[in-house]
Amino acid sequence: MNISNKLCSLLHTTESICVLTGAGISAESGVETFRGSNGLWSKLKPEELANFDAFIRNPDLVWEWYNYRKKIIHDVKPNPAHCALAHLQDLVKDFTLITQNIDNLHIRAGSKNVLELHGNIERSYCISCGKSVTHVEVTLENKVPHCSSCHGIIRPDIVWFGEMLPEGVFEMATDAATRCELFLSIGTSAVVYPAANLPLIARKQGAYVVEINMERTEISNSVDETLLGKAGEILPQLVKMKEEIKG
Ligand code: BJW
Ligand code: ZN
């Protein structure tokens, strides 16, 4: 792995790291990414599945899609990149992990206080009374679950296009990006806002911004350093360096 002297020396000294992850970090676990030639959106149209109007038009179809993905996610495991980040939280005083992923793999790897910008596939809530539901019963006759309190339609707790992010979460993410010394943007195409602003906010506030991705992205020209390669190979090496420094 080829890293700059600047990143090497920052790894030595820094006690403040903020990380943003995207679908690419889970690719090596077997979860499909969204964009790219093999991504979910190359086969399915986001406008038919990932917005509230599409859900109201056809909740059966949307639930079928989420149940399919839930099954895949249940069957996969966190990979060395998730595990490396879970370890990194113990090596610095101020560590924040922000994820756009809904797959719960960071939490399963042992990361704490994860800021989930786009929700979590494990949770759902009633669109009428807002009651949150952790386990939805799916039957063959009735694919769309209903609320046990008011019989309203239950939806996945996922942020669709055109929807606001969960209250307070983006503010906490912005705070962490603003105060960190090192910001890592990992496995995200950085095209979805407002998440894509976080590396730019961090850099504007003086952080050193490093991107880890298989390819260059929308923000590559705006970051300090791009490490091209698999997150599952690069991250364990970076975290090992930090661990050795700590002794
Ligand atoms: C590897 C790897 C390996 C592979 N190692 N790397 C016009 C301009 C600007 C903004 C907008 C606009 N029109 C609309 C908007 C706003 C919109 C938006 O940003 N749209 C853009 C697409 C244009 N944003 C929103 O609507 C957000 N809300 C909002 O703005 O609220 C304010 C508001 C509300 C109302 C009115 C007005 C304003 C909400 C966004 C919600 C996003 N939700 C989704 C889908 C959820 C559905 C589901 O999961 O079922 O979240 S979209 C999808 O993209 C998902 C992801 O979290 C998100 C980001 O994708 P990510 O993680 O970057 O994945 P990929 O696939 O794109 O990239 C993977 C990367 O990994 C690639 O780069 C690979 O190379 C790399 N990789 N293997 C390392 N092993
Ligand atoms: Zn209800």
Short mmCIF file of N, CA and C in Angstrom, two decimals, residues 20 34-35 41 100 117-118 159-163 165 170 188-199 218-219:
data_model
loop_
_atom_site.label_atom_id
_atom_site.label_comp_id
_atom_site.label_asym_id
_atom_site.label_seq_id
_atom_site.Cartn_x
_atom_site.Cartn_y
_atom_site.Cartn_z
N LEU A 20 -16.75 8.19 6.91
CA LEU A 20 -18.03 8.06 6.20
C LEU A 20 -17.95 6.81 5.33
N PHE A 34 -25.05 0.18 -5.26
CA PHE A 34 -26.18 0.76 -6.01
C PHE A 34 -25.80 1.08 -7.44
N ARG A 35 -24.63 1.77 -7.57
CA ARG A 35 -24.26 2.27 -8.90
C ARG A 35 -23.16 1.40 -9.49
N TRP A 41 -29.01 -0.38 -9.10
CA TRP A 41 -29.75 0.54 -9.97
C TRP A 41 -29.52 0.28 -11.46
N GLN A 100 -23.83 5.49 5.29
CA GLN A 100 -25.03 5.63 4.45
C GLN A 100 -25.71 4.27 4.33
N LEU A 117 -27.18 7.50 8.44
CA LEU A 117 -27.82 8.62 7.73
C LEU A 117 -29.08 8.18 6.98
N HIS A 118 -29.08 6.96 6.47
CA HIS A 118 -30.18 6.52 5.59
C HIS A 118 -31.04 5.43 6.20
N VAL A 159 -34.32 5.90 4.42
CA VAL A 159 -34.54 7.24 3.86
C VAL A 159 -34.56 7.13 2.34
N TRP A 160 -35.71 7.43 1.78
CA TRP A 160 -35.84 7.39 0.32
C TRP A 160 -35.53 8.77 -0.26
N PHE A 161 -35.39 8.81 -1.58
CA PHE A 161 -35.12 10.09 -2.26
C PHE A 161 -36.21 11.10 -1.94
N GLY A 162 -35.80 12.33 -1.71
CA GLY A 162 -36.75 13.40 -1.42
C GLY A 162 -37.16 13.46 0.04
N GLU A 163 -36.65 12.53 0.87
CA GLU A 163 -37.01 12.55 2.29
C GLU A 163 -35.88 13.13 3.13
N LEU A 165 -33.30 13.40 6.25
CA LEU A 165 -32.56 12.42 7.04
C LEU A 165 -33.10 12.43 8.48
N PHE A 170 -27.81 14.10 10.94
CA PHE A 170 -26.89 14.82 10.04
C PHE A 170 -26.14 15.93 10.78
N THR A 188 -17.83 4.95 -1.18
CA THR A 188 -19.02 5.70 -1.60
C THR A 188 -18.73 6.44 -2.91
N SER A 189 -19.74 6.45 -3.80
CA SER A 189 -19.57 7.16 -5.07
C SER A 189 -19.69 8.68 -4.85
N ALA A 190 -20.16 9.06 -3.65
CA ALA A 190 -20.27 10.48 -3.27
C ALA A 190 -21.12 11.29 -4.25
N VAL A 191 -22.25 10.70 -4.62
CA VAL A 191 -23.17 11.45 -5.50
C VAL A 191 -24.48 11.77 -4.79
N VAL A 192 -24.71 11.16 -3.63
CA VAL A 192 -25.98 11.38 -2.94
C VAL A 192 -25.80 12.41 -1.82
N TYR A 193 -26.61 13.43 -1.88
CA TYR A 193 -26.56 14.52 -0.90
C TYR A 193 -27.64 14.32 0.16
N PRO A 194 -27.47 14.81 1.38
CA PRO A 194 -26.37 15.66 1.82
C PRO A 194 -25.12 14.90 2.26
N ALA A 195 -25.13 13.55 2.26
CA ALA A 195 -23.96 12.79 2.73
C ALA A 195 -22.67 13.21 2.01
N ALA A 196 -22.78 13.43 0.68
CA ALA A 196 -21.58 13.73 -0.11
C ALA A 196 -20.92 15.05 0.28
N ASN A 197 -21.65 15.85 1.04
CA ASN A 197 -21.05 17.12 1.48
C ASN A 197 -20.07 16.94 2.63
N LEU A 198 -20.20 15.82 3.37
CA LEU A 198 -19.42 15.68 4.61
C LEU A 198 -17.90 15.73 4.39
N PRO A 199 -17.35 15.00 3.39
CA PRO A 199 -15.90 15.12 3.17
C PRO A 199 -15.49 16.55 2.82
N GLU A 218 -16.69 11.26 -7.78
CA GLU A 218 -17.08 12.68 -7.92
C GLU A 218 -16.22 13.61 -7.07
N ILE A 219 -15.74 13.09 -5.91
CA ILE A 219 -15.01 14.00 -5.01
C ILE A 219 -13.49 13.81 -5.06
#
